[in-house]
Amino acid sequence: MEKETDNNKEKRQAREELGFASLDKFRPARTGAAEAIFCPGKTSLQIAEIMRELAEIHPDENIMATRATAEDYQVVKGLVPEAVYDTVANVIALVRNQCPPLGEGNTIAIVTAGTADIPVAEEAAVTAELLGNPVDRIYDVGVAGIHRLFDKLDRIRDANVVIVVAGMEAALASVVGGLVSSPVIAVPTHIGYGANFEGLTALLSMLNSCANGIGVVNIDNGYGAACLASKINKRA
Amino acid sequence: MEKETDNNKEKRQAREELGFASLDKFRPARTGAAEAIFCPGKTSLQIAEIMRELAEIHPDENIMATRATAEDYQVVKGLVPEAVYDTVANVIALVRNQCPPLGEGNTIAIVTAGTADIPVAEEAAVTAELLGNPVDRIYDVGVAGIHRLFDKLDRIRDANVVIVVAGMEAALASVVGGLVSSPVIAVPTHIGYGANFEGLTALLSMLNSCANGIGVVNIDNGYGAACLASKINKRA
Amino acid sequence: MEKETDNNKEKRQAREELGFASLDKFRPARTGAAEAIFCPGKTSLQIAEIMRELAEIHPDENIMATRATAEDYQVVKGLVPEAVYDTVANVIALVRNQCPPLGEGNTIAIVTAGTADIPVAEEAAVTAELLGNPVDRIYDVGVAGIHRLFDKLDRIRDANVVIVVAGMEAALASVVGGLVSSPVIAVPTHIGYGANFEGLTALLSMLNSCANGIGVVNIDNGYGAACLASKINKRA
Amino acid sequence: MEKETDNNKEKRQAREELGFASLDKFRPARTGAAEAIFCPGKTSLQIAEIMRELAEIHPDENIMATRATAEDYQVVKGLVPEAVYDTVANVIALVRNQCPPLGEGNTIAIVTAGTADIPVAEEAAVTAELLGNPVDRIYDVGVAGIHRLFDKLDRIRDANVVIVVAGMEAALASVVGGLVSSPVIAVPTHIGYGANFEGLTALLSMLNSCANGIGVVNIDNGYGAACLASKINKRA
Amino acid sequence: MEKETDNNKEKRQAREELGFASLDKFRPARTGAAEAIFCPGKTSLQIAEIMRELAEIHPDENIMATRATAEDYQVVKGLVPEAVYDTVANVIALVRNQCPPLGEGNTIAIVTAGTADIPVAEEAAVTAELLGNPVDRIYDVGVAGIHRLFDKLDRIRDANVVIVVAGMEAALASVVGGLVSSPVIAVPTHIGYGANFEGLTALLSMLNSCANGIGVVNIDNGYGAACLASKINKRA
Amino acid sequence: MEKETDNNKEKRQAREELGFASLDKFRPARTGAAEAIFCPGKTSLQIAEIMRELAEIHPDENIMATRATAEDYQVVKGLVPEAVYDTVANVIALVRNQCPPLGEGNTIAIVTAGTADIPVAEEAAVTAELLGNPVDRIYDVGVAGIHRLFDKLDRIRDANVVIVVAGMEAALASVVGGLVSSPVIAVPTHIGYGANFEGLTALLSMLNSCANGIGVVNIDNGYGAACLASKINKRA
Amino acid sequence: MEKETDNNKEKRQAREELGFASLDKFRPARTGAAEAIFCPGKTSLQIAEIMRELAEIHPDENIMATRATAEDYQVVKGLVPEAVYDTVANVIALVRNQCPPLGEGNTIAIVTAGTADIPVAEEAAVTAELLGNPVDRIYDVGVAGIHRLFDKLDRIRDANVVIVVAGMEAALASVVGGLVSSPVIAVPTHIGYGANFEGLTALLSMLNSCANGIGVVNIDNGYGAACLASKINKRA
Amino acid sequence: MEKETDNNKEKRQAREELGFASLDKFRPARTGAAEAIFCPGKTSLQIAEIMRELAEIHPDENIMATRATAEDYQVVKGLVPEAVYDTVANVIALVRNQCPPLGEGNTIAIVTAGTADIPVAEEAAVTAELLGNPVDRIYDVGVAGIHRLFDKLDRIRDANVVIVVAGMEAALASVVGGLVSSPVIAVPTHIGYGANFEGLTALLSMLNSCANGIGVVNIDNGYGAACLASKINKRA
């Protein structure tokens, strides 16, 4: 519950307008999650100041910044000392953990084709957890050795939503999509040889999946996939 | 309920193997919906024969064929007389309607930016209904006149899942995505002037939405969007 | 064996130079197969005249024309009455069948993801057979229902070379490539929704396969795939 | 007013031809603004020498160089000591400010979707101001939280020309275009996840806007947008 | 002036909601021009019904439909008998001409590179005239014979706004942009040999113009160019 | 020799301005060849009228129209009865042949990879001949059977300029470029399987040739290649 | 032959599951070669740990990592001291050489167009040798000086499989393909001027080869080409 | 004239085969110019060794390496001490200057649109001069200030061949092409804002020029343009 003196309130309202950023106070009520900071193109100081303000505006919510560098984190820590940094997911987070997490029946399975897809998968996993969802990580089960996938099919089928993270030809999304009844969210990654064109091939492949019921997000957008998965979970 | 003599069973098993098609008997159990027939590239006769076999294999399920032409329908009707044809959605369907539909709390809102997007929206709507979901159609509310959208925002917010169908720059998906807490599925359409490149611009636009929690399907793929929406509904 | 009078020889040499075409007499000796006629862009009469000349230059070889239309065939039949036309593969062929075909150990398995990929697969199958190879057709086993593939895996593994024909996201090539020890040749097809971009997605997907040992040919190029498969067979 | 001895004149005429650059003396008279220096691909010394010559040729005009680096500025300052450098806009400018600026009725509103779009917006803002236009900066009002835009709609509607700067899917351009009666100039930026393709998505999105009356400039081309806006203003 | 009984008003309000289209009653007030109907993707009947409703909602405005076919016109004429059809511009219009047109000082010059660009230029010209602007047509003055352009430069310089319509490499936009002080709007057309890629080359060329102050619209979008030109004129 | 009454002159000057076309009277003097009519996008009547005017303005020059259809020719013949039509090259020409042709030392060799490239090659050949150049046609010598090329290498080496016309991967341009000392002009054609992308592959291939000294023209642009070849010849 | 204590076995089984990687124990049996490590996107430590585990799981197989950097090798050497590093091919290998290599009749010829293609060719050569194949390197014989190719044609024709490695326009693949009867595998490289687009031109060129029987792999994918060549050899 | 002992000859023949490079001894006789070394992708040592060998094989020819870095030059100088380095053109050259240069009647005009295009223009200029051609440099005369071009038109018209070097929209090529009767060679450069796509726009623009008789080379390929210009000159 938000509690504050009038004085604080005024200060905070003023701060919602940073000059370089218009914070979105009502986003949790409107769309179910607080605004996350997408770091590329912002200075470390801008990131830190936005984070501090979001922390004040939403005192009970988890606050996060994606695609953050170690340098960004150094600056953020100066203004938001409790912030933590996940070096695989490249996420800076301020964790409050006050809302009770969802139960096992709402597990999100995050499946990767290869080891190199893990940073994107971890962006998804960390986001999903910050949004209150239990996560089951199932990594490196690409179709070149399809038995690895079948070994873990039960875990994938037990999930309420499945996120498939894959680069190269991203065939894993289609194979999983044909084997489960839950909604599948596909995240193409930029991993691959030349003609992957920085993830374009994986993206197109997932969009053209012969398995129906797959929703695709942008290349390497683990954050977006987790947001969608979490919204689905909260419908359940 | 499936009832049959051994004799029928054998005949049917034989037919599951048509030479040109391997039917997928267990798809409803595995992924929650029977196989649909994607007509382009198939002859009308192939479509008709596959439809007849699917009808026998899944005696209680609704069976459908997408992107069907009037010519296809003439041939299908010869083999599957009860099949009906929706000339806007270009869908041939065999409707059994035996499963009780989901309630209003599971309404799927289907929103289009323009009038020319309606055929794709109707492919989604017809599919969603055949899969047992209530549908609320909200058409021609693109952002060039954004008040049209706000007039209908309550209906959109009441839906459990929202499908946004838009061509051109597809800005509607982002605007809706920023206003609702339910999962949003975006369907780019091929509608637009030259540099829409047959839907590529709408597709890229939706994938790059600044609003999170949007899952994108292939260009003009109303069918796929409805499958995903229905899977989300059945999680609920 | 070629037998002819000097008179015939001269006439034939003259004809090897048609004005609009320079026939390649020594191609069988050099590359293992006679020149095939690629019809698009040629008039029906040009096709017919080239076919007649190839038939004379190579009196014992099978002669073929790909991507032929029914109209082309009408004209060809006038000049080469024994020519036959395959309406699925769109191939006109003059069959001599004098070379003993290869044995079962050299079977080429031709596998398709869907029914709509069959015309391309048949171009490959007909070509492979005209070049003397036994063919095993395994159609409509795409990964949306992957058990269909496993049901037929033994036949695929028994083949000396495997040709995979698939459109959409072409995931089948990777899955097959991860399951067999024989060389896999992948043929992307133009089949699919909008963002398949006339086969580009399937092409890129196959080139980026996470399964190694896959050689890719041009979109819809069943003929080229069969030539490569046959060359591999003749090495064996 | 230009005043000079014949001696100076000759020296200057000679200098208009630098060997590596042909300066365009009459551009202000012809097109309404002096030539600006586009720095990429030029050496710092070339930039400095061109700037010095432009400063002499146009003694009363503001002179500017875009996409300049801090290194460029160090060299320019050596030759043109009064030049200043804007580190956000990456503009080097020599400001004379002798022409009376336009009044408030000619305000150019510069609107960005996000914080990361600010450097491009500032290139536009600085250029517009150097050309004598009043500027109203309205930053970070992207459609993910559309109420932020409506809060500032009056300021946007008050402007004589509106420049919209946005990356990702650039939906803001369409939304603004549907809400104002003034001309809208859209500047796509390179900001976004993978499938933004360095601004291509934003560019295509703006070109396909369903709102009419939007003129688009090149990716990140804040300078060009301001030139067009200023020309429109000077028509007024 | 709008006059009507309450009864009519109700009927009209009902009709503003056609089921397949949500008409935008307040667009003239908001953006300065009534909604135009973009015909591709709509049935002739939809076009006709939308036109009839727009005609009632905006009794004093000119109403228009772009990219209309002769077939569309036949159907429209049945419902809106006063509508006329321009077979070069492919525009159906209902002309009321009640607002006094702008004076010569607000002339829009429409310049084409070639004869084949005329249909797009006429779409712009007809639109501009329906919006009340005087138009000066200057056709076939492409840079291959640049003296043709110089012969007419005075007329171009006299215009308040210049629209340049060009296909192929679209160099005309840059040359004109370097010679005039008024705002230039560039319309790429699809005209050209193979590597024009249906207007993509002209589009990219115009976006990259070395002449500043050029705003670009979509390929073949004469309508959009005229809307922007008219908005600029109404600022003047 | 031009002879005319003042009256005729005036009439002709008037006609140089057709309304839809500004004819370029001085092009022969300026660039060495009269304007040719590029037919696509023009109506048959426009083509015919332009041809008649060009015929009057340039009474001694050969006049030509490229990419003309049989329908165009029917209309042209009505206005310019002496015009002839080449159904392979798709060229309408009005032949005066008054300038003495160049000698054998200025032969242009036109070389094609395949039979399907002949229409483009003939557009080049007819153009070159109309411009007064002797032409040596060497067709169907693509690198799949490279001995065909070597058989004719002497003829190719004897030419003063070589035009290579090829589709698919266009390797012939590089091979010829490495074997001759004369300038090579490369014309990509749209001939090929799917991933030729209507000539894009051939175009890119020729631009990237490892053999130096190759100038490339647009896809299927036989006309342009001949113009360049003729200009080179006239330098000699 | 694999020999181990139960204790070792358990330890190894545990290790097959590294958390970030699921190793594929049965790949040699299934597809004929052990899994190789594709380094990009993996940390040096991940590479080292995967290599150590693969080394234990497959005690008799050669183990390799492609696209490895010198930094990766330093870390790998710490865990797998016997590993060696090829600085041209960028391959780290653990060589056991226990399987008897294939004989000269199974030579793989690796042919490059230029010197700059050698790193890719060496990736192929090293891979082929590790898989037990004799290799004949024939470098820098591009078609700009085609006699260099003919000088070495006998060696190329003697090979059982030919790998052609080429950038730029990659014409060498077609020329070789037209001259040999063995299967040809084409590897496009990223070498070339601007419009090579990082290998896209070479890739498209090879896919469109007019010589049949060419299988193409991804840009710079020497490893994949060698895998396919080796599979073909093992069929022989 | 080549003079050498048998001993030297043998040594040299051996060296013609460097292992990593097959030198092309007869290229001057065959195509009119010695092989140049394209540096990217080669090590500095490879460049130096190839240069030393070319210097020995062609003792009287100028030898050159393009796209060389300062580092490359340091290594080359160690092996070929007389080599010089042009830091603008990035060319290393060994100049013998023994062939008498062509006269003024064979001047090649090299024209650039901007200052940033100069490095590419200098690659062309240096190459042309090394091949014996007089060069006239005319820089920074782009169409944004077209009078700069007209001021220098006489010099351009006096040239026997014109090379136009331009980035951005490259309109200069078309304008020049419409004004001169000599052959025009167009070199697109990578200079420009975002949607120039590293020179793609300039390339496409030049290929689509409405002025005929323009031959285009690869992006930034000044060397190739100069080779073609020199071949044309030597025809003259």
Tab-separated table of C-alpha atoms in Angstrom, chain F residues 3-167:
chain	number	residue	atom	x	y	z
F	3	LYS	CA	13.925	21.375	-94.480
F	4	GLU	CA	10.752	23.114	-93.560
F	5	THR	CA	8.629	26.167	-93.891
F	6	ASP	CA	8.326	28.539	-90.984
F	7	ASN	CA	4.816	27.417	-90.686
F	8	ASN	CA	5.813	23.814	-90.196
F	9	LYS	CA	8.457	24.852	-87.759
F	10	GLU	CA	5.987	26.608	-85.565
F	11	LYS	CA	3.625	23.717	-85.657
F	12	ARG	CA	6.443	21.393	-84.728
F	13	GLN	CA	7.662	23.560	-81.896
F	14	ALA	CA	4.185	23.617	-80.531
F	15	ARG	CA	4.053	19.879	-80.747
F	16	GLU	CA	7.293	19.394	-78.897
F	17	GLU	CA	5.129	20.215	-75.934
F	18	LEU	CA	2.502	17.465	-75.947
F	19	GLY	CA	1.040	18.214	-72.540
F	20	PHE	CA	1.965	14.797	-71.243
F	21	ALA	CA	5.533	14.829	-72.650
F	22	SER	CA	8.341	17.347	-73.106
F	23	LEU	CA	10.410	16.125	-76.029
F	24	ASP	CA	14.143	16.529	-75.893
F	25	LYS	CA	15.122	18.035	-79.204
F	26	PHE	CA	18.812	18.446	-78.584
F	27	ARG	CA	19.549	15.084	-77.126
F	28	PRO	CA	21.361	13.744	-80.229
F	29	ALA	CA	23.719	16.706	-80.184
F	30	ARG	CA	24.175	16.481	-76.435
F	31	THR	CA	24.447	12.791	-75.763
F	32	GLY	CA	24.855	11.200	-79.157
F	33	ALA	CA	21.483	9.532	-79.569
F	34	ALA	CA	17.845	10.520	-79.832
F	35	GLU	CA	15.517	9.878	-76.930
F	36	ALA	CA	13.960	6.411	-76.994
F	37	ILE	CA	10.455	5.795	-75.711
F	38	PHE	CA	10.209	3.494	-72.687
F	39	CYS	CA	6.674	2.157	-73.122
F	40	PRO	CA	5.635	0.666	-69.733
F	41	GLY	CA	3.254	3.012	-67.931
F	42	LYS	CA	2.396	4.929	-71.081
F	43	THR	CA	-0.812	4.402	-73.040
F	44	SER	CA	-0.516	3.168	-76.617
F	45	LEU	CA	-1.779	6.502	-77.807
F	46	GLN	CA	0.832	8.424	-75.834
F	47	ILE	CA	3.525	6.193	-77.319
F	48	ALA	CA	2.221	6.774	-80.811
F	49	GLU	CA	2.011	10.525	-80.410
F	50	ILE	CA	5.464	10.808	-78.893
F	51	MET	CA	6.852	8.684	-81.714
F	52	ARG	CA	5.248	10.859	-84.368
F	53	GLU	CA	6.654	14.010	-82.781
F	54	LEU	CA	10.121	12.566	-82.332
F	55	ALA	CA	9.979	11.530	-85.967
F	56	GLU	CA	9.313	15.103	-86.987
F	57	ILE	CA	11.815	16.706	-84.640
F	58	HIS	CA	14.580	14.351	-85.722
F	59	PRO	CA	13.846	13.721	-89.418
F	60	ASP	CA	17.117	11.864	-90.077
F	61	GLU	CA	17.488	9.831	-86.923
F	62	ASN	CA	16.285	6.334	-86.255
F	63	ILE	CA	13.489	6.491	-83.694
F	64	MET	CA	12.647	3.629	-81.355
F	65	ALA	CA	10.328	2.528	-78.563
F	66	THR	CA	11.306	-0.273	-76.170
F	67	ARG	CA	9.178	-2.772	-74.218
F	68	ALA	CA	6.390	-2.219	-76.697
F	69	THR	CA	3.513	-4.658	-76.948
F	70	ALA	CA	1.750	-5.787	-80.090
F	71	GLU	CA	-1.162	-3.594	-79.005
F	72	ASP	CA	1.100	-0.570	-78.787
F	73	TYR	CA	2.318	-1.299	-82.286
F	74	GLN	CA	-1.179	-1.389	-83.733
F	75	VAL	CA	-1.778	2.132	-82.453
F	76	VAL	CA	1.652	3.422	-83.449
F	77	LYS	CA	1.218	2.109	-86.996
F	78	GLY	CA	-1.896	4.239	-87.311
F	79	LEU	CA	0.106	7.417	-86.702
F	80	VAL	CA	3.549	6.372	-87.965
F	81	PRO	CA	2.834	3.947	-90.812
F	82	GLU	CA	6.488	3.220	-91.641
F	83	ALA	CA	7.238	1.996	-88.117
F	84	VAL	CA	8.201	-1.664	-87.820
F	85	TYR	CA	7.940	-4.025	-84.873
F	86	ASP	CA	10.440	-6.642	-83.710
F	87	THR	CA	8.476	-9.263	-81.808
F	88	VAL	CA	11.476	-10.807	-80.104
F	89	ALA	CA	13.109	-7.562	-78.996
F	90	ASN	CA	9.720	-5.904	-78.350
F	91	VAL	CA	10.998	-2.801	-80.116
F	92	ILE	CA	9.048	-0.507	-82.430
F	93	ALA	CA	11.416	1.330	-84.759
F	94	LEU	CA	11.279	3.931	-87.442
F	95	VAL	CA	14.384	3.278	-89.516
F	96	ARG	CA	16.011	5.995	-91.646
F	97	ASN	CA	19.503	4.536	-91.886
F	98	GLN	CA	21.041	7.645	-93.282
F	99	CYS	CA	24.170	7.811	-91.163
F	100	PRO	CA	26.883	5.495	-92.505
F	101	PRO	CA	27.296	2.574	-90.112
F	102	LEU	CA	30.537	1.928	-88.264
F	103	GLY	CA	32.940	-0.655	-89.698
F	104	GLU	CA	33.716	-4.211	-88.595
F	105	GLY	CA	36.437	-2.915	-86.288
F	106	ASN	CA	33.637	-1.579	-84.154
F	107	THR	CA	31.647	-4.754	-83.874
F	108	ILE	CA	29.707	-5.210	-80.659
F	109	ALA	CA	29.585	-8.854	-79.588
F	110	ILE	CA	26.365	-9.749	-77.770
F	111	VAL	CA	26.766	-12.941	-75.799
F	112	THR	CA	24.025	-14.783	-73.884
F	113	ALA	CA	24.231	-17.495	-71.296
F	114	GLY	CA	21.000	-19.164	-72.374
F	115	THR	CA	18.203	-19.250	-74.894
F	116	ALA	CA	15.788	-17.537	-72.528
F	117	ASP	CA	18.064	-14.487	-72.393
F	118	ILE	CA	17.569	-13.843	-76.121
F	119	PRO	CA	14.738	-11.268	-75.911
F	120	VAL	CA	16.928	-9.003	-73.794
F	121	ALA	CA	19.902	-9.631	-76.061
F	122	GLU	CA	17.800	-8.749	-79.083
F	123	GLU	CA	16.703	-5.498	-77.455
F	124	ALA	CA	20.406	-4.707	-77.185
F	125	ALA	CA	21.197	-5.912	-80.699
F	126	VAL	CA	18.398	-3.994	-82.389
F	127	THR	CA	19.301	-0.856	-80.462
F	128	ALA	CA	22.978	-1.148	-81.313
F	129	GLU	CA	22.167	-1.612	-84.979
F	130	LEU	CA	19.791	1.342	-85.015
F	131	LEU	CA	22.625	3.396	-83.536
F	132	GLY	CA	24.859	2.336	-86.430
F	133	ASN	CA	26.957	-0.421	-84.891
F	134	PRO	CA	27.700	-3.835	-86.426
F	135	VAL	CA	26.601	-6.634	-84.095
F	136	ASP	CA	27.809	-10.213	-83.684
F	137	ARG	CA	25.250	-12.414	-81.891
F	138	ILE	CA	26.698	-15.311	-79.866
F	139	TYR	CA	23.900	-17.002	-77.964
F	140	ASP	CA	23.577	-19.827	-75.425
F	141	VAL	CA	27.181	-20.230	-74.319
F	142	GLY	CA	26.702	-20.276	-70.534
F	143	VAL	CA	29.337	-21.715	-68.240
F	144	ALA	CA	27.532	-24.978	-67.486
F	145	GLY	CA	29.167	-26.134	-70.734
F	146	ILE	CA	32.132	-23.812	-70.899
F	147	HIS	CA	33.615	-25.348	-74.054
F	148	ARG	CA	30.768	-23.702	-75.972
F	149	LEU	CA	32.223	-20.379	-74.903
F	150	PHE	CA	35.787	-21.286	-75.837
F	151	ASP	CA	34.638	-22.418	-79.299
F	152	LYS	CA	33.532	-18.848	-79.931
F	153	LEU	CA	36.186	-16.969	-78.016
F	154	ASP	CA	37.871	-15.638	-81.150
F	155	ARG	CA	34.698	-13.928	-82.278
F	156	ILE	CA	34.245	-12.425	-78.823
F	157	ARG	CA	37.843	-11.245	-78.679
F	158	ASP	CA	37.502	-9.647	-82.117
F	159	ALA	CA	34.748	-7.348	-80.897
F	160	ASN	CA	35.460	-3.774	-79.851
F	161	VAL	CA	32.941	-3.991	-77.019
F	162	VAL	CA	31.288	-7.069	-75.488
F	163	ILE	CA	27.790	-7.174	-74.015
F	164	VAL	CA	27.126	-10.201	-71.810
F	165	VAL	CA	23.473	-11.041	-71.163
F	166	ALA	CA	22.808	-13.611	-68.443
F	167	GLY	CA	20.299	-14.594	-65.776
